[in-house]
XYZ file of C-alpha atoms in Angstrom:
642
model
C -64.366 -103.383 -40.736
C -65.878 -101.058 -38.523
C -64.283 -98.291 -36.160
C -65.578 -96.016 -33.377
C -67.544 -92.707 -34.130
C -66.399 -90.089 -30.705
C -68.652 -88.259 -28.976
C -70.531 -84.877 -30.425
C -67.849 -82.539 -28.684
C -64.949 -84.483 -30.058
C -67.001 -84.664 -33.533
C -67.242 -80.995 -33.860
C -63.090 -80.795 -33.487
C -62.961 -82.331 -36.604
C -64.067 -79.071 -38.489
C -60.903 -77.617 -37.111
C -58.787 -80.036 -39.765
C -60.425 -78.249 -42.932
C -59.555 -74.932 -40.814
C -56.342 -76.025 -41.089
C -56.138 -76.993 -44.446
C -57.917 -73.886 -45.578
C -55.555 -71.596 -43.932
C -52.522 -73.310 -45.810
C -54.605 -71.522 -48.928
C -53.425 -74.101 -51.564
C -56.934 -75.296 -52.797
C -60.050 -74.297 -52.687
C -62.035 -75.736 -50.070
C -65.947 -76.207 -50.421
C -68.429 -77.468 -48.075
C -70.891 -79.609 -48.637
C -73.916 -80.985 -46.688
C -73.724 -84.325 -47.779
C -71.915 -86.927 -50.401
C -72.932 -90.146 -52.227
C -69.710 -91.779 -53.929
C -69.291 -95.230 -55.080
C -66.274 -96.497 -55.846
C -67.135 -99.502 -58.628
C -64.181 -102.053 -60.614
C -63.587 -105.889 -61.955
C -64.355 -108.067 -58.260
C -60.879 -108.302 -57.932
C -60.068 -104.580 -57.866
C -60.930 -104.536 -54.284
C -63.651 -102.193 -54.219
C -65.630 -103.509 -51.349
C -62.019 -102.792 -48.845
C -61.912 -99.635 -50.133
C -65.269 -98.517 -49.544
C -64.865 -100.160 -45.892
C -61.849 -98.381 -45.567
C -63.414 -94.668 -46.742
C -66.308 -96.003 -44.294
C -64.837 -96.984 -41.242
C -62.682 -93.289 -41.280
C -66.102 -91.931 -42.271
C -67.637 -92.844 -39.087
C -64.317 -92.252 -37.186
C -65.275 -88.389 -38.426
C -68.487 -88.295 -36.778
C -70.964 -88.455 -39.855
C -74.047 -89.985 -40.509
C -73.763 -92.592 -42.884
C -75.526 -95.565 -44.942
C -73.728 -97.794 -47.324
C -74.823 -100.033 -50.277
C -72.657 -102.862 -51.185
C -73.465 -104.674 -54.202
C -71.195 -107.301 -55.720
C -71.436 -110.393 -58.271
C -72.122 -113.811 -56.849
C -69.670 -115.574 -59.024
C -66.501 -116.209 -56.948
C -64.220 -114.504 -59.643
C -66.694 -113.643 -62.877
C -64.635 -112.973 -65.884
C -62.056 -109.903 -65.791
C -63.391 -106.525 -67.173
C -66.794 -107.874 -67.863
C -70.094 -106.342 -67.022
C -71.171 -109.425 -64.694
C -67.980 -108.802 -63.086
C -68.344 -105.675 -61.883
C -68.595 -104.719 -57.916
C -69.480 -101.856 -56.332
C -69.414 -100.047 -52.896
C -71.962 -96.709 -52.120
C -71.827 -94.389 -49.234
C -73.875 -92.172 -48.619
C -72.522 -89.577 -45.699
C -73.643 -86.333 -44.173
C -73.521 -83.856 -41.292
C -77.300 -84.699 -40.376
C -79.780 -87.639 -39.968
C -79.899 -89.632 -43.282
C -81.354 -92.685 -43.971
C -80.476 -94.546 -47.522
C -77.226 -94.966 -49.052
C -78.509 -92.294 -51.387
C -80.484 -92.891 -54.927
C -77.948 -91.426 -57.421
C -73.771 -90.970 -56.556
C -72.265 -87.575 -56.834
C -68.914 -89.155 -57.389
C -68.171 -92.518 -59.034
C -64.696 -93.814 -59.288
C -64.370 -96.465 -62.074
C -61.321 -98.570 -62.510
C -62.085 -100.385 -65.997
C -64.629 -99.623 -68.681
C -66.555 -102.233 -67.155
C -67.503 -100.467 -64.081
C -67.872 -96.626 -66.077
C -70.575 -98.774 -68.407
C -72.685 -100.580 -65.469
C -72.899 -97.534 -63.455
C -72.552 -94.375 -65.809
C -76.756 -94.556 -66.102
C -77.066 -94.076 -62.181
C -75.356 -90.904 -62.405
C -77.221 -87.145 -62.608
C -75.573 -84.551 -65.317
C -72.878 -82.889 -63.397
C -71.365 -85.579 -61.253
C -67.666 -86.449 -60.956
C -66.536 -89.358 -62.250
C -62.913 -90.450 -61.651
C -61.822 -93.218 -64.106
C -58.202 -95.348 -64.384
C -57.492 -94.379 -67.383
C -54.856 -97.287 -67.843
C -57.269 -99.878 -68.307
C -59.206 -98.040 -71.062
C -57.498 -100.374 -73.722
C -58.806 -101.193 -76.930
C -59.861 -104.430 -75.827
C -61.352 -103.781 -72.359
C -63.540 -101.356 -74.234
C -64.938 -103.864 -76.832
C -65.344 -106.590 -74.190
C -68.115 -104.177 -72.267
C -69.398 -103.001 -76.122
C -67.909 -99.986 -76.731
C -67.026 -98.541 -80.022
C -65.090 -95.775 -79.617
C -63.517 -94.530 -76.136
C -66.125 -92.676 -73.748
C -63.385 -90.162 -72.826
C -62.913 -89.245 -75.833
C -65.843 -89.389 -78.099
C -67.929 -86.554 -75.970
C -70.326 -89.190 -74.436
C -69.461 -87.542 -70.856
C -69.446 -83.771 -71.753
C -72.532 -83.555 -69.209
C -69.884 -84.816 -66.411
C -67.110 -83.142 -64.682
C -64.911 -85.680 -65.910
C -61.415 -86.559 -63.963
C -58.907 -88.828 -66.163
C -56.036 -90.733 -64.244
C -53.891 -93.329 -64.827
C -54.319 -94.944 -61.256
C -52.302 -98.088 -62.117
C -49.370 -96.205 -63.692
C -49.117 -94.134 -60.551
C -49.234 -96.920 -58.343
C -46.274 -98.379 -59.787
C -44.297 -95.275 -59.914
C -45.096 -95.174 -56.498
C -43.830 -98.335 -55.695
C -40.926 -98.629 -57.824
C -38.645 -98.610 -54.565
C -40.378 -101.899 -52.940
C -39.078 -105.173 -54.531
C -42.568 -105.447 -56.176
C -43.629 -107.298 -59.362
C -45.820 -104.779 -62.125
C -48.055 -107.367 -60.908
C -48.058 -107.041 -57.438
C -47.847 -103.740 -57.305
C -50.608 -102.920 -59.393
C -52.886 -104.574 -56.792
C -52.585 -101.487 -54.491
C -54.339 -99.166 -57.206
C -57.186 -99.231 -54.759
C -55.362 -97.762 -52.052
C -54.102 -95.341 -54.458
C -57.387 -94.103 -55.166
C -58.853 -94.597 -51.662
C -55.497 -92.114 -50.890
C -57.210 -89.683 -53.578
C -60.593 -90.063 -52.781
C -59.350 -89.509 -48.393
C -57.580 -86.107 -49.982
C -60.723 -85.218 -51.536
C -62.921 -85.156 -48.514
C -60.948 -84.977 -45.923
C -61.306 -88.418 -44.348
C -58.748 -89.374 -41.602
C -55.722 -91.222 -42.665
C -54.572 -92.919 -39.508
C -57.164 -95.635 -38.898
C -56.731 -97.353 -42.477
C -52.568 -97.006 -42.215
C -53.362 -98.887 -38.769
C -55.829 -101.492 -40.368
C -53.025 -102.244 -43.415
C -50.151 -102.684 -40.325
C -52.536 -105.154 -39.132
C -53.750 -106.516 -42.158
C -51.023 -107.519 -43.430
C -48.814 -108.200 -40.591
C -47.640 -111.619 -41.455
C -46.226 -109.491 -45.069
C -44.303 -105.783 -43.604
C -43.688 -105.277 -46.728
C -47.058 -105.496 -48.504
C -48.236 -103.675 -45.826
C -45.838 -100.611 -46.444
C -46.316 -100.811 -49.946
C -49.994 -100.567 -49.574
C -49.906 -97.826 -47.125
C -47.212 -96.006 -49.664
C -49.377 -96.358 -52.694
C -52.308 -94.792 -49.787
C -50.302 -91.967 -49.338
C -48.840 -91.280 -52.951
C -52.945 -91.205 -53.806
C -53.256 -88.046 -51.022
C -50.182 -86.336 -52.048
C -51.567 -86.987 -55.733
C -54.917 -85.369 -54.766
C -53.257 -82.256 -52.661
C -50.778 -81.357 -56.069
C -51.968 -82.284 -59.356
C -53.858 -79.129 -60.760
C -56.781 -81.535 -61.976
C -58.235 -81.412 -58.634
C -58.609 -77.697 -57.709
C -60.893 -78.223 -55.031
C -61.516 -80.306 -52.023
C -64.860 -80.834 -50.090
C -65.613 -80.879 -46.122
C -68.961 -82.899 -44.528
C -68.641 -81.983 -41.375
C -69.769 -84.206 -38.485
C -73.328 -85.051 -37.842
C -73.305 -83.862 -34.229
C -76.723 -83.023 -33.646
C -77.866 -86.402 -35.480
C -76.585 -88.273 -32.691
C -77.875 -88.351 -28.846
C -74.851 -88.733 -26.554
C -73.112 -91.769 -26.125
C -70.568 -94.230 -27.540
C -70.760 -95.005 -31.360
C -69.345 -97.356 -33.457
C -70.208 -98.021 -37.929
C -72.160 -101.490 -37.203
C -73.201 -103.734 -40.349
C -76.625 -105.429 -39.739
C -74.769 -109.136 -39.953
C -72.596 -108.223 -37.128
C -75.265 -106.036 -35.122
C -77.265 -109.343 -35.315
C -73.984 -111.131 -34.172
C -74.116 -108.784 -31.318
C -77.605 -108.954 -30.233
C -77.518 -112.932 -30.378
C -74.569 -112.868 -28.037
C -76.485 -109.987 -25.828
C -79.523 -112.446 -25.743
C -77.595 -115.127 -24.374
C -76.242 -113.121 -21.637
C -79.161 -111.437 -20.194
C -80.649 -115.059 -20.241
C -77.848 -116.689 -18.480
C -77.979 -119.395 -21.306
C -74.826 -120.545 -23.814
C -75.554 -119.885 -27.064
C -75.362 -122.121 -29.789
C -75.592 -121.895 -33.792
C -75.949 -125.058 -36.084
C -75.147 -123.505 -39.289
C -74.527 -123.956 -43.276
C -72.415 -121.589 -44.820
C -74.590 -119.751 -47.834
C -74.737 -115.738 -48.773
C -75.608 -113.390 -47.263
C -75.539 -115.018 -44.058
C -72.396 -116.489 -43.531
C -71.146 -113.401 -41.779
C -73.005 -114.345 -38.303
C -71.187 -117.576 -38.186
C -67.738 -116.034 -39.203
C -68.191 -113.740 -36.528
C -70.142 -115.609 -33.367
C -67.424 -117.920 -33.938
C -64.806 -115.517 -32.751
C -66.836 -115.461 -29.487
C -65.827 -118.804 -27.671
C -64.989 -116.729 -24.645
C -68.267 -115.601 -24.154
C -69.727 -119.401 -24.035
C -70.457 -119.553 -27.613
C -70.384 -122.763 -29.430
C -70.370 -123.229 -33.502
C -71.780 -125.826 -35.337
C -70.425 -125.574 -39.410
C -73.103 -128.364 -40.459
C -72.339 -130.364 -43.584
C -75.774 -129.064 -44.876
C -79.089 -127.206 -43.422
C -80.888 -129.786 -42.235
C -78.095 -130.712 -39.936
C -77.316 -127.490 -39.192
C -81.271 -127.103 -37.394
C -81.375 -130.429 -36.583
C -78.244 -129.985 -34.456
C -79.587 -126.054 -32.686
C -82.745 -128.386 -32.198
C -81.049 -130.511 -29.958
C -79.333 -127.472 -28.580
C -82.639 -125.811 -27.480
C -83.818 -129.356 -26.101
C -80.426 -129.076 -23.383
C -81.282 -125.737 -22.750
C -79.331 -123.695 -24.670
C -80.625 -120.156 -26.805
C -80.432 -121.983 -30.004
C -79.917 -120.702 -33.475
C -79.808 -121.477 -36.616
C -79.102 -118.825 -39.947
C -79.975 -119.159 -43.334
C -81.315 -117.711 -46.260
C -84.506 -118.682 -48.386
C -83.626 -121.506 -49.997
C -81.964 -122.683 -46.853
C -85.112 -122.469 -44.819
C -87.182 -124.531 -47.812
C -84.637 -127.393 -46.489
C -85.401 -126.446 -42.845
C -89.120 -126.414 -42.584
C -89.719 -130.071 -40.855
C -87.400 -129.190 -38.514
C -88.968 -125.929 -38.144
C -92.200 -127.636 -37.799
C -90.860 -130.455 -35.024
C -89.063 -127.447 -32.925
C -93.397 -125.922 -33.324
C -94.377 -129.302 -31.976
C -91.920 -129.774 -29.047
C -92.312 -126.521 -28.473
C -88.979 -125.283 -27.726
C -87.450 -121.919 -27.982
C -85.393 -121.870 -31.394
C -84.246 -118.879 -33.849
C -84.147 -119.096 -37.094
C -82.585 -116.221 -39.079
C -83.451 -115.583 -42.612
C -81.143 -113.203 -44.322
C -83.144 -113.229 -47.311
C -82.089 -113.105 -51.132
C -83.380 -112.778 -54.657
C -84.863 -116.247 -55.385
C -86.615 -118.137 -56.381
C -84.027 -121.332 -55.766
C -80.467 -119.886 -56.121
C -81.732 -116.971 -57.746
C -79.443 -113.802 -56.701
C -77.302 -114.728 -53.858
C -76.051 -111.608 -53.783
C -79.233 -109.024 -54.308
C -81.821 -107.944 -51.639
C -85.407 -109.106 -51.870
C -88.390 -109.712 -48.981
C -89.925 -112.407 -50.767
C -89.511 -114.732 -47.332
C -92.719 -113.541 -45.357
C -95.082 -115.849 -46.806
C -92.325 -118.574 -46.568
C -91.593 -118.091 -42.737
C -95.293 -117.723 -41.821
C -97.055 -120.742 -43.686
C -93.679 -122.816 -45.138
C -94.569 -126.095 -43.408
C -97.329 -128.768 -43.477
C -100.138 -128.618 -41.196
C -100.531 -125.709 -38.863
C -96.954 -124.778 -37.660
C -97.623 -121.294 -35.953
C -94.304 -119.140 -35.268
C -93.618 -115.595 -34.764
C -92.121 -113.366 -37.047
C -89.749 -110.223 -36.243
C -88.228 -108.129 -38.746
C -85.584 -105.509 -38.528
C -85.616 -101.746 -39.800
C -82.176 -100.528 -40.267
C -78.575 -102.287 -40.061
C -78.181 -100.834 -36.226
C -81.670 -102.597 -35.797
C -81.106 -105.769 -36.137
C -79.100 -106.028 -32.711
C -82.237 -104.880 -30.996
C -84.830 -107.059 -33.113
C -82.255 -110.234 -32.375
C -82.871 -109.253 -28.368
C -86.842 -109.654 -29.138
C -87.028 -112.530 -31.274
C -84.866 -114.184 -28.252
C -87.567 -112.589 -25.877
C -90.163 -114.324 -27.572
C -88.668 -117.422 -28.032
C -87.231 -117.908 -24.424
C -90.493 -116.328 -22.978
C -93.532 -118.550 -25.021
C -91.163 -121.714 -26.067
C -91.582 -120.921 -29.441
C -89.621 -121.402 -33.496
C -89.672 -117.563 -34.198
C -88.428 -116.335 -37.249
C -85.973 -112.960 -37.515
C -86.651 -111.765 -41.210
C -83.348 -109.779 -42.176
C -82.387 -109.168 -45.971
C -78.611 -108.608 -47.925
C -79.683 -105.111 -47.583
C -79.414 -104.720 -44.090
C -76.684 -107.577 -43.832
C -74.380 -105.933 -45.590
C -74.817 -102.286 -45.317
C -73.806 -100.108 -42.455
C -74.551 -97.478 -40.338
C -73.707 -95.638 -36.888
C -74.612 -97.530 -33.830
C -75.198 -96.139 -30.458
C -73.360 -99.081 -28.035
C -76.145 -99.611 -25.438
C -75.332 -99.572 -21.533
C -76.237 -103.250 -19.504
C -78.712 -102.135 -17.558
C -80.313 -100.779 -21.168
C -80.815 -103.905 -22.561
C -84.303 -106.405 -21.452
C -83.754 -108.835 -18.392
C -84.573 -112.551 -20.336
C -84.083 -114.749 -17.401
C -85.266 -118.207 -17.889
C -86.523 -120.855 -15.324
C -86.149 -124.127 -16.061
C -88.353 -127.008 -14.812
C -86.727 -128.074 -11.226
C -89.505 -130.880 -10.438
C -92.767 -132.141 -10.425
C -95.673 -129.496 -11.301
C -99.212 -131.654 -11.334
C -100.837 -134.275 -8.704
C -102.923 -136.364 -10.412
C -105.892 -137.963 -8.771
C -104.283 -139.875 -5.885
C -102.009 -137.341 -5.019
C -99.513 -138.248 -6.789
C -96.967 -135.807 -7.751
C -95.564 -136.009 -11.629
C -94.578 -133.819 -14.223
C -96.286 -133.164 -17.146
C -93.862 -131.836 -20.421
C -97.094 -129.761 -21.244
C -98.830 -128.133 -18.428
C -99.406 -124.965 -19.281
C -98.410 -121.386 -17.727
C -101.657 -119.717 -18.070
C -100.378 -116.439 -18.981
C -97.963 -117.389 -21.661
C -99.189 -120.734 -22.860
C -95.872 -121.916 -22.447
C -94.702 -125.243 -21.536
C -92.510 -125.797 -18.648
C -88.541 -126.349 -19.969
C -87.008 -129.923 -18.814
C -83.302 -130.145 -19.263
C -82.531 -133.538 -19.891
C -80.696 -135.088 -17.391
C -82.902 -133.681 -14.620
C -84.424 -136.030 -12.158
C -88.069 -136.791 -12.335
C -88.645 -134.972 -15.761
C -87.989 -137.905 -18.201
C -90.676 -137.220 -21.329
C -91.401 -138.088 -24.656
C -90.058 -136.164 -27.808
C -90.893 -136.386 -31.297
C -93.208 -135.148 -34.061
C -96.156 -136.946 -33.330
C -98.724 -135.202 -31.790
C -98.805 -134.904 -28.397
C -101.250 -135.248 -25.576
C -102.314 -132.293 -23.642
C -100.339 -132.015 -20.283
C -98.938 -135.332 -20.412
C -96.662 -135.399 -23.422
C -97.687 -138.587 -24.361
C -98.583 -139.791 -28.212
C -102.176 -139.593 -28.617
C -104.165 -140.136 -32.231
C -107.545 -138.799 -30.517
C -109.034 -136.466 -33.028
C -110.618 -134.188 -30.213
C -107.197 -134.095 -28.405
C -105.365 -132.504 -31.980
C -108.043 -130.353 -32.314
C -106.904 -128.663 -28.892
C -103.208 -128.762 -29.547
C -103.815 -127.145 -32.999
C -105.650 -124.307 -31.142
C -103.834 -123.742 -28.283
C -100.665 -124.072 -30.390
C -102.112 -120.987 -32.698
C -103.396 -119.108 -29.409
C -99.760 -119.014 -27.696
C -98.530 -117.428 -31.149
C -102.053 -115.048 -30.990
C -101.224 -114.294 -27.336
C -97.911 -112.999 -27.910
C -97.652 -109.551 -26.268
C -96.182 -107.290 -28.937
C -95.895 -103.572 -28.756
C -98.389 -101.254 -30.291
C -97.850 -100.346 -33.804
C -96.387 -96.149 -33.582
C -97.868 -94.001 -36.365
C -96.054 -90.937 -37.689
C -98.455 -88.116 -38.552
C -98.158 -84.860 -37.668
C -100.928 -83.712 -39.948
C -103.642 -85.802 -39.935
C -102.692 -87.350 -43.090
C -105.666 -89.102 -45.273
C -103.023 -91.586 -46.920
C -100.724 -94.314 -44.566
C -97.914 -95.542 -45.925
C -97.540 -98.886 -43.700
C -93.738 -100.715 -44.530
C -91.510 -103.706 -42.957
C -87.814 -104.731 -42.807
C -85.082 -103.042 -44.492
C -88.098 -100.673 -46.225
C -87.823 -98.208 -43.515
C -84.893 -96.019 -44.588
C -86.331 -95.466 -48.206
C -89.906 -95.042 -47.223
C -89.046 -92.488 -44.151
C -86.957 -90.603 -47.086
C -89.701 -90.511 -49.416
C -92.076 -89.071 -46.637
C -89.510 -86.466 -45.501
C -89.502 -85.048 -49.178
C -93.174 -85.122 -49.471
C -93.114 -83.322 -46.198
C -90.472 -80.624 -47.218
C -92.786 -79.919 -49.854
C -96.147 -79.469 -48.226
C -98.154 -82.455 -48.516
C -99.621 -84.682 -45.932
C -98.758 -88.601 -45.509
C -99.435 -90.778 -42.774
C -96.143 -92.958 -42.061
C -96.307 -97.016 -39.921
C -93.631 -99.364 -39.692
C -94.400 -103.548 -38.660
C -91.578 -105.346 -36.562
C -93.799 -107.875 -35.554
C -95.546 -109.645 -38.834
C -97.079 -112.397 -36.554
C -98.555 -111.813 -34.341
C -99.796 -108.716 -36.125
C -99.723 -105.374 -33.380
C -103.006 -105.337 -31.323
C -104.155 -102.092 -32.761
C -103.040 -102.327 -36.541
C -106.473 -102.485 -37.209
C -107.796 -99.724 -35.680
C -104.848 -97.988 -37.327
C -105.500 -99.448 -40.578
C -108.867 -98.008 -40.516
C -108.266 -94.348 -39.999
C -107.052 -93.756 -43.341
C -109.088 -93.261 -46.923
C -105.834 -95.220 -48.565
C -103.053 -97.741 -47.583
C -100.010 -97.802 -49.486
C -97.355 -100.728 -48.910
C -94.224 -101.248 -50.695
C -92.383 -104.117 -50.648
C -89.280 -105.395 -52.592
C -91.756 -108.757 -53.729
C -95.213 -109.068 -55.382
C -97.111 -107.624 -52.709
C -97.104 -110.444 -49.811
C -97.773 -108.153 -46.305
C -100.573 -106.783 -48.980
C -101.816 -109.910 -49.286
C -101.717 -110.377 -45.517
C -103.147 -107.158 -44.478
C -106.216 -107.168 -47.236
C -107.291 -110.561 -45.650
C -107.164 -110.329 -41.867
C -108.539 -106.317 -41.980
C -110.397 -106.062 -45.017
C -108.429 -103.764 -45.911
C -108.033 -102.130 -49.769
C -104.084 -102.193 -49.447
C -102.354 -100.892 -52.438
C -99.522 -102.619 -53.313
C -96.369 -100.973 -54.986
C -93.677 -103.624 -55.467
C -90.164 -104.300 -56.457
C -87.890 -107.375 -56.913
C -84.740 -106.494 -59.349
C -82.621 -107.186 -56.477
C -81.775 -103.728 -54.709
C -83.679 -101.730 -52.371
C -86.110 -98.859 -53.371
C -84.785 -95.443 -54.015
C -86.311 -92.278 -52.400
C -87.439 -90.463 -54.837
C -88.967 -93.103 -56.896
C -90.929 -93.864 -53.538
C -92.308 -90.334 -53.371
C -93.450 -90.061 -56.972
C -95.604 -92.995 -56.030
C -97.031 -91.952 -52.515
C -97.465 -88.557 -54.100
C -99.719 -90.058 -56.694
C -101.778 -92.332 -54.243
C -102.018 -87.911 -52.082
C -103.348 -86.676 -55.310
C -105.702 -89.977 -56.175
């Protein structure tokens, strides 16, 4: 769910609400620069809606904001168990942050599940709220605990907050003809209420999303929005919470415009449908439903009215195999995946190289290897997208920084593609899928004209005069081949995996002949005119930290702190990871030492040692969630010092 963040002026009013509350004088009110709370149950506790919810009137506020969710990949693992357990960070502030925060502040825990998976993430002195009602005897043993944590002194070094959250919620909703049952589902709301109370969060955009959410059902809807407000009301009177907080809006974080809280699945869901409209071309996805990127065809499928067609494939290779044929009757084609989807992909991928036709293929990549974690981050794809096929199957790669990035990175993977006729990969991971962040909405005449002309008619006279049309003449800028739709007069050609003959298109077994299509097919990828790579350093650094993908937020945090505290580090981020930048290399060799981190064992590394000669050190992680700040800055602070 996502909402709209006002401008800087109308951010700023906000302050005036805590004004307001202060001058009541019932609580004490305390300001605070920034938050990290994570609200954690059993997966059917409905953590990942609440966080939303807190989100969504988060960025209604005006703050800056990052979010981590993290949830089981069983459909319904086993009630009150640790492998059950889901959880929902946020990380908001009034200034520029960039990471859903290493450690929570606040942790809400609704079972002794949730308090046991998450109590080690949290630094002495945090709040934690729990629901005391499901501290039973049992639910305690079934997560191995002896005696009760609330009472046994285990959480002395917290500032502990006990409440019976389900209790509540049905006392609240005694007066709706509820079952204990049914009612007790709306604890979340309850402490969502609480939470809202807490830090003053807006009420009126989640009472509007439960209206709507629940239309069909008025009266779950009013008992949700009841138990909502009996959790505020709870928060503003019981003398366990003597103090509330205010964040106030991130005003100078944000450059004027229109903003709205933007996960990366549905900024890439937005920059696909973008392409497609500053290329005048329908857009099409052929598609297999698998996490974490099942969320672009949920929501390009809500998008028929701007010419979007979806393909729900009875398995991968259908899925390409259909956005193939898409991009062969000239539409932008796309297919999404995740890595072991793309293992069944890669002839196709390698056909689409050989008929050289502009496809996407979007890797929101997972934990693997094979199923692995479908639900946990990891960037263990590169090596996978780059060489994944047999023979020499050439295709760019573009990865995205930051949730909000991926709508611009889906515009240049399109540019590529449309532009040199080309597979090219967009590497996004469950990290940026599923978090969220504030998104400036871009103006038209912002985004990148990608106008396509199609073949029209014959473009080479052979020896006679005769006009024809050869499938692959050349533009000598690009390297592209010309575009036939089929159906066109005159431009009848061959298609197919076997190799083709230079200009004509026809099948040719001449050894001299591949030899040329193997190199010109790697030179159009080589050619491809990529930005310069942008180095950050203000101090003429001796150490370059050089990242890609979702790596940015943690890495930039990690060289703000080493900043703050006087040393010097060099800072480079890759969007393009084939072809590399032009000047990486000259880049690469300015520094005495090159640190990379990745979340696998070291493949860009690998990359970057063998094409520069360069002594990359690698610093690597692959348990499935994204780097934390400061564990990054210990490290590049070592590699200062070395």
């Amino acid at each position: 769910m996502t909402s709209q963040v006002s401008s800087p002026a109308e951010q700023a009013d906000g302050a005036v609400v805590g004004e307001q509350r202060r001058a009541a004088g019932a609580k004490d009110v305390r300001r605070l620069d920034r938050v990290i709370i994570r609200f954690a149950g059993d997966s059917g506790d409905g953590m990942q809606l609440t966080g939303d919810r807190f989100t969504s009137e988060t960025a209604s506020f005006g703050n800056d904001l990052s979010t981590l969710p993290n949830f089981p990949a069983e459909i319904r693992a086993p009630a009150g168990t640790l492998p059950g357990v889901s959880s929902f960070q946020l990380h908001f502030a009034d200034h520029d942050i960039l990471t859903p925060g290493d450690a929570p502040n606040v942790l809400v825990a609704m079972n002794p599940a949730a308090l046991k998976a998450n109590i080690g993430d949290l630094p002495r002195g945090a709040e934690i709220i729990v629901n005391t009602d499901e501290f039973t005897k049992r639910a305690m043993q079934k997560v191995g605990y002896d005696s009760s944590p609330l009472e046994d002194g285990s959480l002395d070094g917290y500032s502990l907050h006990p409440v019976p959250l389900t209790t509540l919620t049905v006392e609240a909703l005694k007066e709706f003809d509820l079952t204990r049952k049914e009612a007790e589902r709306s604890k979340n709301m309850f402490a969502l209420g609480l939470l809202s109370w807490m830090y003053h969060r807006p009420t009126e955009g989640t009472e509007k999303f439960l209206r709507s959410k629940f239309a069909r059902k008025p009266d779950i809807a009013a008992a949700n929005i009841a138990a909502y407000r009996a959790g505020w009301n709870f928060g503003e009177t019981t003398e366990d919470f003597a103090v509330s907080y205010e964040v106030a809006p991130a005003a100078k974080a944000f450059p004027p415009g229109v903003y709205r809280n933007i996960s990366g699945n549905l900024a890439l869901s937005y920059g696909l449908i973008a392409a497609s409209r500053q290329a005048d071309l329908p857009l099409y996805l052929g598609s297999y439903p698998i996490t974490p990127a099942s969320d672009i065809l949920h929501e390009l499928s809500r998008h028929k009215n701007f010419g979007v067609r979806t393909f729900q494939a009875e398995d991968e290779i259908a899925g390409i195999g259909a956005a193939l044929g898409a991009a062969f009757g000239g539409s932008l084609a796309v297919t999404t995946t995740s890595g072991p989807g793309v293992a069944l992909k890669s002839e196709t991928i390698g056909l689409a190289v050989s008929l050289e036709l502009p496809l996407l293929i979007v890797d929101i990549q997972r934990g693997g290897p094979s199923t692995g974690l479908p639900t946990k981050t990891e960037q263990a794809d590169l090596l996978q997208a780059l060489y994944g096929r047999n023979g020499e199957a050439p295709v760019p790669v573009v990865a995205p920084r930051t949730p909000a990035d991926c709508f611009d990175a889906a515009l240049e993977a399109a540019r590529i593609a449309l532009a040199y006729r080309t597979p090219v990969f967009l590497l996004s991971d469950g990290y940026l899928a599923n978090g969220s962040e504030p998104w400036r909405v871009p103006d038209l005449q912002e985004l990148p004209d990608l106008t396509v002309r199609f073949a029209r008619g014959p473009n080479h006279a052979l020896d006679d005069g005769t006009e024809v049309f050869w499938p692959y003449k050349r533009d000598p800028q690009t390297l592209a081949r010309p575009w036939a739709v089929p159906g066109t007069p005159g431009l009848e050609h061959r298609i197919g995996g076997i190799e083709k003959q230079d200009g004509t298109g026809n099948i040719s077994y001449d050894p001299a002949n591949h030899d040329f299509m193997v190199r010109t097919r790697q030179a159009k990828i080589d050619g491809i005119d990529v930005p310069d790579i942008e180095v950050d350093d203000p101090d003429r650094a001796k150490a370059l930290v050089l990242g890609w993908g979702s790596t940015y937020g943690p890495i930039t945090a990690a060289v703000r702190r080493i900043r703050k505290e006087g040393g010097r580090i060099a800072q480079a981020h890759l969007r393009h990871l084939n072809p590399f930048p032009h000047n990486l290399g000259t880049v690469l060799e300015r520094y005495d030492k090159v640190v990379v981190p990745e979340m696998n064992l070291g493949q860009l590394a690998t990359l970057i040692r063998a094409k520069y000669l360069v002594d990359a050190h690698s610093y690597n992680q692959v348990n499935g969630m994204p780097f934390k700040a400061e564990q990054l800055a210990t490290v590049l602070k070592e590699a200062i010092d070395d």
